[in-house]
Amino acid sequence: MKRNVDLREISDGRLYTAEDMVRADCHDCQGCSACCHGMGTSIILDPMDIWRLYRGTGMDFSELVSRGYVELGIADGMILPHLKMREESDACRFLDPAGRCSVHGYRPGICRMFPLGRYYEGGGFRYFLQVHECRKNNRSKIKIKKWLGIPNIKEYEGYIRDWHDFLGQCEKGLTELDEQNARTLRIYVLRIFFQDPYEGEEKDFYHEFRERLRETEEKLQLGR
Ligand code: SF4
Ligand code: SF4
């Protein structure tokens, strides 16, 4: 989800690559679960997040939605899934009674990054450190790719860039469609990239994603 904010107000003013050291390591959170509460609809999921959650929990997309872990919303014109907060406590549905993430090993990309964010520019992105978000003041420096804990970071970053670009093309395309065709586009993208399950290991996910992207761009005649 795009945010219109001045980077200088929310960050340390620097942009980082995955190879850089950044003061993000909050030492396993140690009893804090602040950023797993009150997140509203902001923890938006990408297709790999759904694949990861399926691999870790055994719940496919429709089960994640029907059991109330994930819900759908509109973000940048498209229908996209996000983590659902509990009504009574405003906590993420995956937060366990001890205040720990019950899906830590397969948590979504936004959770992995926190308190980092992505800044997109020139066909790619870099990371920035949100300085007002994490409650721990004594964070240590850590290499970003280690903090993310995602194998094959280059392939992952390429995937994130492609997904972001694709959503940008869709958002642009929506401005030329009437309401009925816009709805068809939103539902088509939701089905192809989220509802139809991805099988296999991580390398299979990237391959499958690229195939779906290529076919969808051809079908929708989106030029990149
Ligand atoms: S606010 Fe910081 S320390 Fe607290 S749960 Fe989030 S990342 Fe961990
Ligand atoms: S998935 Fe885990 S880390 Fe992410 S908000 Fe939920 S409980 Fe917190």
PDB file of C-alpha atoms and ligand atoms in Angstrom:
ATOM      1  CA  MET A   1       0.000   0.000   0.000  1.00  0.00           C
ATOM      2  CA  LYS A   2       1.408   3.374  -0.984  1.00  0.00           C
ATOM      3  CA  ARG A   3       1.790   6.052   1.676  1.00  0.00           C
ATOM      4  CA  ASN A   4       2.119   9.750   1.016  1.00  0.00           C
ATOM      5  CA  VAL A   5       4.520  10.724   3.776  1.00  0.00           C
ATOM      6  CA  ASP A   6       7.732  12.675   3.994  1.00  0.00           C
ATOM      7  CA  LEU A   7      10.484  10.076   4.429  1.00  0.00           C
ATOM      8  CA  ARG A   8      12.502  12.545   6.499  1.00  0.00           C
ATOM      9  CA  GLU A   9       9.756  12.618   9.142  1.00  0.00           C
ATOM     10  CA  ILE A  10       9.413   8.874   9.625  1.00  0.00           C
ATOM     11  CA  SER A  11      12.934   7.558   8.981  1.00  0.00           C
ATOM     12  CA  ASP A  12      16.575   8.212   9.799  1.00  0.00           C
ATOM     13  CA  GLY A  13      16.832   9.790   6.350  1.00  0.00           C
ATOM     14  CA  ARG A  14      18.838   6.950   4.813  1.00  0.00           C
ATOM     15  CA  LEU A  15      18.017   4.284   2.263  1.00  0.00           C
ATOM     16  CA  TYR A  16      19.524   0.818   2.599  1.00  0.00           C
ATOM     17  CA  THR A  17      20.128  -2.303   0.537  1.00  0.00           C
ATOM     18  CA  ALA A  18      19.800  -5.868   1.836  1.00  0.00           C
ATOM     19  CA  GLU A  19      23.588  -5.937   2.351  1.00  0.00           C
ATOM     20  CA  ASP A  20      23.567  -2.951   4.718  1.00  0.00           C
ATOM     21  CA  MET A  21      23.641  -3.001   8.502  1.00  0.00           C
ATOM     22  CA  VAL A  22      20.716  -1.214  10.136  1.00  0.00           C
ATOM     23  CA  ARG A  23      19.568  -0.661  13.723  1.00  0.00           C
ATOM     24  CA  ALA A  24      16.501  -2.915  13.445  1.00  0.00           C
ATOM     25  CA  ASP A  25      17.283  -5.894  15.685  1.00  0.00           C
ATOM     26  CA  CYS A  26      14.899  -5.706  18.645  1.00  0.00           C
ATOM     27  CA  HIS A  27      16.330  -8.847  20.294  1.00  0.00           C
ATOM     28  CA  ASP A  28      13.445 -11.223  19.663  1.00  0.00           C
ATOM     29  CA  CYS A  29      10.998  -8.545  20.899  1.00  0.00           C
ATOM     30  CA  GLN A  30      11.363  -9.795  24.523  1.00  0.00           C
ATOM     31  CA  GLY A  31       7.782  -9.604  25.729  1.00  0.00           C
ATOM     32  CA  CYS A  32       6.651  -6.859  23.393  1.00  0.00           C
ATOM     33  CA  SER A  33       3.973  -7.477  20.779  1.00  0.00           C
ATOM     34  CA  ALA A  34       3.018  -3.868  20.100  1.00  0.00           C
ATOM     35  CA  CYS A  35       3.285  -4.076  16.331  1.00  0.00           C
ATOM     36  CA  CYS A  36       0.998  -7.126  16.270  1.00  0.00           C
ATOM     37  CA  HIS A  37      -1.824  -4.949  17.659  1.00  0.00           C
ATOM     38  CA  GLY A  38      -3.908  -2.204  16.133  1.00  0.00           C
ATOM     39  CA  MET A  39      -2.539  -2.574  12.635  1.00  0.00           C
ATOM     40  CA  GLY A  40      -5.959  -2.161  11.021  1.00  0.00           C
ATOM     41  CA  THR A  41      -5.801  -3.247   7.402  1.00  0.00           C
ATOM     42  CA  SER A  42      -2.155  -2.264   6.902  1.00  0.00           C
ATOM     43  CA  ILE A  43      -0.472  -5.705   6.899  1.00  0.00           C
ATOM     44  CA  ILE A  44      -1.239  -6.376   3.264  1.00  0.00           C
ATOM     45  CA  LEU A  45      -0.275  -9.793   1.981  1.00  0.00           C
ATOM     46  CA  ASP A  46       1.386 -10.659  -1.302  1.00  0.00           C
ATOM     47  CA  PRO A  47       1.076 -14.007  -3.101  1.00  0.00           C
ATOM     48  CA  MET A  48       4.233 -15.378  -1.455  1.00  0.00           C
ATOM     49  CA  ASP A  49       2.829 -14.602   1.986  1.00  0.00           C
ATOM     50  CA  ILE A  50      -0.181 -16.771   1.181  1.00  0.00           C
ATOM     51  CA  TRP A  51       2.079 -19.558  -0.131  1.00  0.00           C
ATOM     52  CA  ARG A  52       4.211 -19.319   3.038  1.00  0.00           C
ATOM     53  CA  LEU A  53       1.201 -19.407   5.362  1.00  0.00           C
ATOM     54  CA  TYR A  54      -0.181 -22.380   3.466  1.00  0.00           C
ATOM     55  CA  ARG A  55       3.141 -24.221   3.824  1.00  0.00           C
ATOM     56  CA  GLY A  56       3.291 -23.446   7.530  1.00  0.00           C
ATOM     57  CA  THR A  57      -0.308 -23.783   8.666  1.00  0.00           C
ATOM     58  CA  GLY A  58      -1.831 -26.079   6.041  1.00  0.00           C
ATOM     59  CA  MET A  59      -4.592 -23.502   5.516  1.00  0.00           C
ATOM     60  CA  ASP A  60      -5.108 -22.440   1.919  1.00  0.00           C
ATOM     61  CA  PHE A  61      -6.352 -19.009   0.942  1.00  0.00           C
ATOM     62  CA  SER A  62     -10.053 -19.788   1.308  1.00  0.00           C
ATOM     63  CA  GLU A  63      -9.486 -21.372   4.725  1.00  0.00           C
ATOM     64  CA  LEU A  64      -7.358 -18.453   5.930  1.00  0.00           C
ATOM     65  CA  VAL A  65     -10.272 -16.170   5.006  1.00  0.00           C
ATOM     66  CA  SER A  66     -13.119 -18.405   6.221  1.00  0.00           C
ATOM     67  CA  ARG A  67     -11.395 -18.979   9.583  1.00  0.00           C
ATOM     68  CA  GLY A  68     -10.889 -15.262  10.047  1.00  0.00           C
ATOM     69  CA  TYR A  69      -7.085 -14.963   9.888  1.00  0.00           C
ATOM     70  CA  VAL A  70      -7.134 -12.952   6.702  1.00  0.00           C
ATOM     71  CA  GLU A  71      -9.691 -10.615   5.181  1.00  0.00           C
ATOM     72  CA  LEU A  72     -10.055  -8.779   1.917  1.00  0.00           C
ATOM     73  CA  GLY A  73      -9.916  -5.041   1.427  1.00  0.00           C
ATOM     74  CA  ILE A  74      -9.310  -2.454  -1.258  1.00  0.00           C
ATOM     75  CA  ALA A  75      -5.750  -1.124  -1.502  1.00  0.00           C
ATOM     76  CA  ASP A  76      -4.579   1.124  -4.327  1.00  0.00           C
ATOM     77  CA  GLY A  77      -7.726   0.211  -6.250  1.00  0.00           C
ATOM     78  CA  MET A  78      -7.240  -3.566  -6.098  1.00  0.00           C
ATOM     79  CA  ILE A  79      -8.811  -6.242  -3.881  1.00  0.00           C
ATOM     80  CA  LEU A  80      -5.944  -7.491  -1.725  1.00  0.00           C
ATOM     81  CA  PRO A  81      -5.819  -9.651   1.417  1.00  0.00           C
ATOM     82  CA  HIS A  82      -4.525  -8.380   4.751  1.00  0.00           C
ATOM     83  CA  LEU A  83      -4.054  -9.862   8.209  1.00  0.00           C
ATOM     84  CA  LYS A  84      -7.162  -9.538  10.334  1.00  0.00           C
ATOM     85  CA  MET A  85      -7.101  -8.062  13.833  1.00  0.00           C
ATOM     86  CA  ARG A  86      -9.294  -9.560  16.582  1.00  0.00           C
ATOM     87  CA  GLU A  87     -12.340  -7.458  17.418  1.00  0.00           C
ATOM     88  CA  GLU A  88     -11.980  -7.748  21.198  1.00  0.00           C
ATOM     89  CA  SER A  89      -8.221  -7.199  21.634  1.00  0.00           C
ATOM     90  CA  ASP A  90      -7.262  -5.598  18.295  1.00  0.00           C
ATOM     91  CA  ALA A  91      -4.449  -8.166  18.076  1.00  0.00           C
ATOM     92  CA  CYS A  92      -3.457 -10.147  15.006  1.00  0.00           C
ATOM     93  CA  ARG A  93      -5.287 -13.475  14.889  1.00  0.00           C
ATOM     94  CA  PHE A  94      -1.902 -15.242  14.737  1.00  0.00           C
ATOM     95  CA  LEU A  95      -0.694 -13.774  18.036  1.00  0.00           C
ATOM     96  CA  ASP A  96      -0.833 -16.520  20.665  1.00  0.00           C
ATOM     97  CA  PRO A  97      -2.000 -16.052  24.310  1.00  0.00           C
ATOM     98  CA  ALA A  98       1.635 -15.644  25.421  1.00  0.00           C
ATOM     99  CA  GLY A  99       2.014 -12.675  23.069  1.00  0.00           C
ATOM    100  CA  ARG A 100       4.209 -14.556  20.588  1.00  0.00           C
ATOM    101  CA  CYS A 101       3.711 -14.956  16.863  1.00  0.00           C
ATOM    102  CA  SER A 102       2.339 -18.448  16.278  1.00  0.00           C
ATOM    103  CA  VAL A 103       3.485 -18.367  12.643  1.00  0.00           C
ATOM    104  CA  HIS A 104       6.919 -16.848  13.218  1.00  0.00           C
ATOM    105  CA  GLY A 105       8.747 -19.129  10.757  1.00  0.00           C
ATOM    106  CA  TYR A 106       6.301 -18.345   7.967  1.00  0.00           C
ATOM    107  CA  ARG A 107       5.127 -14.841   8.918  1.00  0.00           C
ATOM    108  CA  PRO A 108       4.335 -12.362   6.131  1.00  0.00           C
ATOM    109  CA  GLY A 109       6.930 -10.149   4.476  1.00  0.00           C
ATOM    110  CA  ILE A 110       5.714  -6.944   6.169  1.00  0.00           C
ATOM    111  CA  CYS A 111       6.112  -8.585   9.600  1.00  0.00           C
ATOM    112  CA  ARG A 112       9.602  -9.791   8.666  1.00  0.00           C
ATOM    113  CA  MET A 113      10.692  -6.301   7.673  1.00  0.00           C
ATOM    114  CA  PHE A 114       9.303  -4.360  10.610  1.00  0.00           C
ATOM    115  CA  PRO A 115      10.479  -1.709  11.595  1.00  0.00           C
ATOM    116  CA  LEU A 116      11.838  -1.383   8.060  1.00  0.00           C
ATOM    117  CA  GLY A 117       9.767  -0.302   5.090  1.00  0.00           C
ATOM    118  CA  ARG A 118      10.319  -0.326   1.329  1.00  0.00           C
ATOM    119  CA  TYR A 119      10.908   2.793  -0.736  1.00  0.00           C
ATOM    120  CA  TYR A 120      10.283   2.226  -4.451  1.00  0.00           C
ATOM    121  CA  GLU A 121      12.237   4.252  -6.989  1.00  0.00           C
ATOM    122  CA  GLY A 122      13.635   3.859 -10.491  1.00  0.00           C
ATOM    123  CA  GLY A 123      12.197   0.383 -11.141  1.00  0.00           C
ATOM    124  CA  GLY A 124      13.469  -1.072  -7.873  1.00  0.00           C
ATOM    125  CA  PHE A 125      13.341  -0.427  -4.148  1.00  0.00           C
ATOM    126  CA  ARG A 126      15.497   0.138  -1.122  1.00  0.00           C
ATOM    127  CA  TYR A 127      14.717  -0.151   2.565  1.00  0.00           C
ATOM    128  CA  PHE A 128      14.208   2.599   5.116  1.00  0.00           C
ATOM    129  CA  LEU A 129      14.151   2.452   8.899  1.00  0.00           C
ATOM    130  CA  GLN A 130      10.942   3.715  10.507  1.00  0.00           C
ATOM    131  CA  VAL A 131      12.180   5.493  13.604  1.00  0.00           C
ATOM    132  CA  HIS A 132       8.875   6.006  15.440  1.00  0.00           C
ATOM    133  CA  GLU A 133       7.374   2.526  15.110  1.00  0.00           C
ATOM    134  CA  CYS A 134       9.284  -0.044  17.207  1.00  0.00           C
ATOM    135  CA  ARG A 135       8.942   0.298  21.007  1.00  0.00           C
ATOM    136  CA  LYS A 136      12.447  -1.027  21.784  1.00  0.00           C
ATOM    137  CA  ASN A 137      15.004   1.722  22.187  1.00  0.00           C
ATOM    138  CA  ASN A 138      18.051  -0.519  22.489  1.00  0.00           C
ATOM    139  CA  ARG A 139      17.959  -2.128  19.083  1.00  0.00           C
ATOM    140  CA  SER A 140      21.206  -3.483  17.632  1.00  0.00           C
ATOM    141  CA  LYS A 141      22.569  -3.323  14.139  1.00  0.00           C
ATOM    142  CA  ILE A 142      21.890  -6.261  11.881  1.00  0.00           C
ATOM    143  CA  LYS A 143      22.371  -6.947   8.182  1.00  0.00           C
ATOM    144  CA  ILE A 144      19.022  -6.476   6.479  1.00  0.00           C
ATOM    145  CA  LYS A 145      19.082  -9.783   4.612  1.00  0.00           C
ATOM    146  CA  LYS A 146      19.669 -11.577   7.919  1.00  0.00           C
ATOM    147  CA  TRP A 147      16.833  -9.634   9.557  1.00  0.00           C
ATOM    148  CA  LEU A 148      14.436 -10.655   6.786  1.00  0.00           C
ATOM    149  CA  GLY A 149      15.520 -14.293   7.064  1.00  0.00           C
ATOM    150  CA  ILE A 150      14.488 -15.071   3.501  1.00  0.00           C
ATOM    151  CA  PRO A 151      16.714 -17.422   1.503  1.00  0.00           C
ATOM    152  CA  ASN A 152      17.768 -16.275  -1.938  1.00  0.00           C
ATOM    153  CA  ILE A 153      17.203 -12.593  -1.225  1.00  0.00           C
ATOM    154  CA  LYS A 154      17.934 -11.471  -4.795  1.00  0.00           C
ATOM    155  CA  GLU A 155      15.173 -13.630  -6.210  1.00  0.00           C
ATOM    156  CA  TYR A 156      12.805 -12.498  -3.473  1.00  0.00           C
ATOM    157  CA  GLU A 157      13.525  -8.828  -4.123  1.00  0.00           C
ATOM    158  CA  GLY A 158      13.005  -9.356  -7.863  1.00  0.00           C
ATOM    159  CA  TYR A 159       9.661 -10.963  -7.109  1.00  0.00           C
ATOM    160  CA  ILE A 160       8.637  -8.086  -4.791  1.00  0.00           C
ATOM    161  CA  ARG A 161       9.577  -5.542  -7.469  1.00  0.00           C
ATOM    162  CA  ASP A 162       7.625  -7.435 -10.155  1.00  0.00           C
ATOM    163  CA  TRP A 163       4.543  -7.736  -7.954  1.00  0.00           C
ATOM    164  CA  HIS A 164       4.698  -4.037  -7.060  1.00  0.00           C
ATOM    165  CA  ASP A 165       5.092  -3.055 -10.728  1.00  0.00           C
ATOM    166  CA  PHE A 166       2.230  -5.309 -11.746  1.00  0.00           C
ATOM    167  CA  LEU A 167      -0.104  -3.766  -9.140  1.00  0.00           C
ATOM    168  CA  GLY A 168       0.968  -0.324 -10.358  1.00  0.00           C
ATOM    169  CA  GLN A 169       0.020  -1.287 -13.922  1.00  0.00           C
ATOM    170  CA  CYS A 170      -3.341  -2.572 -12.728  1.00  0.00           C
ATOM    171  CA  GLU A 171      -3.990   0.622 -10.780  1.00  0.00           C
ATOM    172  CA  LYS A 172      -3.221   2.646 -13.904  1.00  0.00           C
ATOM    173  CA  GLY A 173      -5.388   0.355 -16.038  1.00  0.00           C
ATOM    174  CA  LEU A 174      -8.332   0.771 -13.667  1.00  0.00           C
ATOM    175  CA  THR A 175      -8.586   4.469 -14.538  1.00  0.00           C
ATOM    176  CA  GLU A 176      -9.566   3.499 -18.099  1.00  0.00           C
ATOM    177  CA  LEU A 177     -12.209   0.916 -17.155  1.00  0.00           C
ATOM    178  CA  ASP A 178     -15.876   1.290 -16.275  1.00  0.00           C
ATOM    179  CA  GLU A 179     -16.999  -0.066 -12.912  1.00  0.00           C
ATOM    180  CA  GLN A 180     -18.033  -3.473 -14.240  1.00  0.00           C
ATOM    181  CA  ASN A 181     -14.733  -4.113 -16.036  1.00  0.00           C
ATOM    182  CA  ALA A 182     -12.782  -2.769 -13.078  1.00  0.00           C
ATOM    183  CA  ARG A 183     -14.555  -5.296 -10.868  1.00  0.00           C
ATOM    184  CA  THR A 184     -13.753  -8.082 -13.361  1.00  0.00           C
ATOM    185  CA  LEU A 185     -10.070  -7.109 -13.299  1.00  0.00           C
ATOM    186  CA  ARG A 186      -9.944  -7.034  -9.486  1.00  0.00           C
ATOM    187  CA  ILE A 187     -11.603 -10.437  -9.154  1.00  0.00           C
ATOM    188  CA  TYR A 188      -9.441 -11.968 -11.891  1.00  0.00           C
ATOM    189  CA  VAL A 189      -6.208 -10.834 -10.219  1.00  0.00           C
ATOM    190  CA  LEU A 190      -7.435 -12.057  -6.839  1.00  0.00           C
ATOM    191  CA  ARG A 191      -8.215 -15.498  -8.260  1.00  0.00           C
ATOM    192  CA  ILE A 192      -5.055 -15.938 -10.333  1.00  0.00           C
ATOM    193  CA  PHE A 193      -2.562 -14.731  -7.731  1.00  0.00           C
ATOM    194  CA  PHE A 194      -4.185 -15.664  -4.421  1.00  0.00           C
ATOM    195  CA  GLN A 195      -7.071 -18.101  -4.651  1.00  0.00           C
ATOM    196  CA  ASP A 196      -5.476 -20.624  -7.021  1.00  0.00           C
ATOM    197  CA  PRO A 197      -3.013 -22.487  -4.767  1.00  0.00           C
ATOM    198  CA  TYR A 198       0.735 -22.556  -5.403  1.00  0.00           C
ATOM    199  CA  GLU A 199       2.362 -25.924  -4.957  1.00  0.00           C
ATOM    200  CA  GLY A 200       5.895 -26.958  -4.131  1.00  0.00           C
ATOM    201  CA  GLU A 201       9.036 -25.426  -2.697  1.00  0.00           C
ATOM    202  CA  GLU A 202      10.247 -21.829  -2.773  1.00  0.00           C
ATOM    203  CA  LYS A 203      11.907 -22.135  -6.201  1.00  0.00           C
ATOM    204  CA  ASP A 204       8.660 -23.599  -7.560  1.00  0.00           C
ATOM    205  CA  PHE A 205       6.733 -20.652  -6.125  1.00  0.00           C
ATOM    206  CA  TYR A 206       8.911 -18.118  -7.994  1.00  0.00           C
ATOM    207  CA  HIS A 207       8.601 -20.098 -11.211  1.00  0.00           C
ATOM    208  CA  GLU A 208       4.834 -20.450 -10.843  1.00  0.00           C
ATOM    209  CA  PHE A 209       4.437 -16.767  -9.974  1.00  0.00           C
ATOM    210  CA  ARG A 210       6.407 -15.659 -13.029  1.00  0.00           C
ATOM    211  CA  GLU A 211       4.309 -17.937 -15.265  1.00  0.00           C
ATOM    212  CA  ARG A 212       1.080 -16.496 -13.876  1.00  0.00           C
ATOM    213  CA  LEU A 213       2.426 -12.974 -14.223  1.00  0.00           C
ATOM    214  CA  ARG A 214       3.456 -13.521 -17.832  1.00  0.00           C
ATOM    215  CA  GLU A 215       0.095 -15.038 -18.777  1.00  0.00           C
ATOM    216  CA  THR A 216      -1.847 -12.336 -16.962  1.00  0.00           C
ATOM    217  CA  GLU A 217       0.128  -9.501 -18.516  1.00  0.00           C
ATOM    218  CA  GLU A 218      -0.485 -11.005 -21.948  1.00  0.00           C
ATOM    219  CA  LYS A 219      -4.170 -11.489 -21.277  1.00  0.00           C
ATOM    220  CA  LEU A 220      -4.660  -8.021 -19.830  1.00  0.00           C
ATOM    221  CA  GLN A 221      -2.255  -6.506 -22.353  1.00  0.00           C
ATOM    222  CA  LEU A 222      -0.274  -4.760 -19.681  1.00  0.00           C
ATOM    223  CA  GLY A 223       3.028  -3.460 -21.007  1.00  0.00           C
ATOM    224  CA  ARG A 224       5.952  -3.147 -18.621  1.00  0.00           C
TER     225      ARG A 224
HETATM  226  S1  SF4 B   1       7.332  -2.926  18.466  1.00  0.00           S
HETATM  227 FE1  SF4 B   1       9.457  -3.649  18.111  1.00  0.00          FE
HETATM  228  S2  SF4 B   1       9.937  -4.866  19.940  1.00  0.00           S
HETATM  229 FE2  SF4 B   1       7.708  -4.589  19.914  1.00  0.00          FE
HETATM  230  S3  SF4 B   1       6.932  -6.425  18.835  1.00  0.00           S
HETATM  231 FE3  SF4 B   1       7.224  -4.843  17.294  1.00  0.00          FE
HETATM  232  S4  SF4 B   1       9.299  -5.188  16.473  1.00  0.00           S
HETATM  233 FE4  SF4 B   1       9.150  -6.300  18.422  1.00  0.00          FE
HETATM  234  S1  SF4 B   2       1.728 -12.635  11.675  1.00  0.00           S
HETATM  235 FE1  SF4 B   2       2.883 -12.763  13.556  1.00  0.00          FE
HETATM  236  S2  SF4 B   2       4.366 -11.066  13.458  1.00  0.00           S
HETATM  237 FE2  SF4 B   2       2.767 -10.648  11.943  1.00  0.00          FE
HETATM  238  S3  SF4 B   2       1.274  -9.330  13.015  1.00  0.00           S
HETATM  239 FE3  SF4 B   2       0.600 -11.462  13.217  1.00  0.00          FE
HETATM  240  S4  SF4 B   2       1.419 -12.177  15.169  1.00  0.00           S
HETATM  241 FE4  SF4 B   2       2.547 -10.316  14.586  1.00  0.00          FE
END
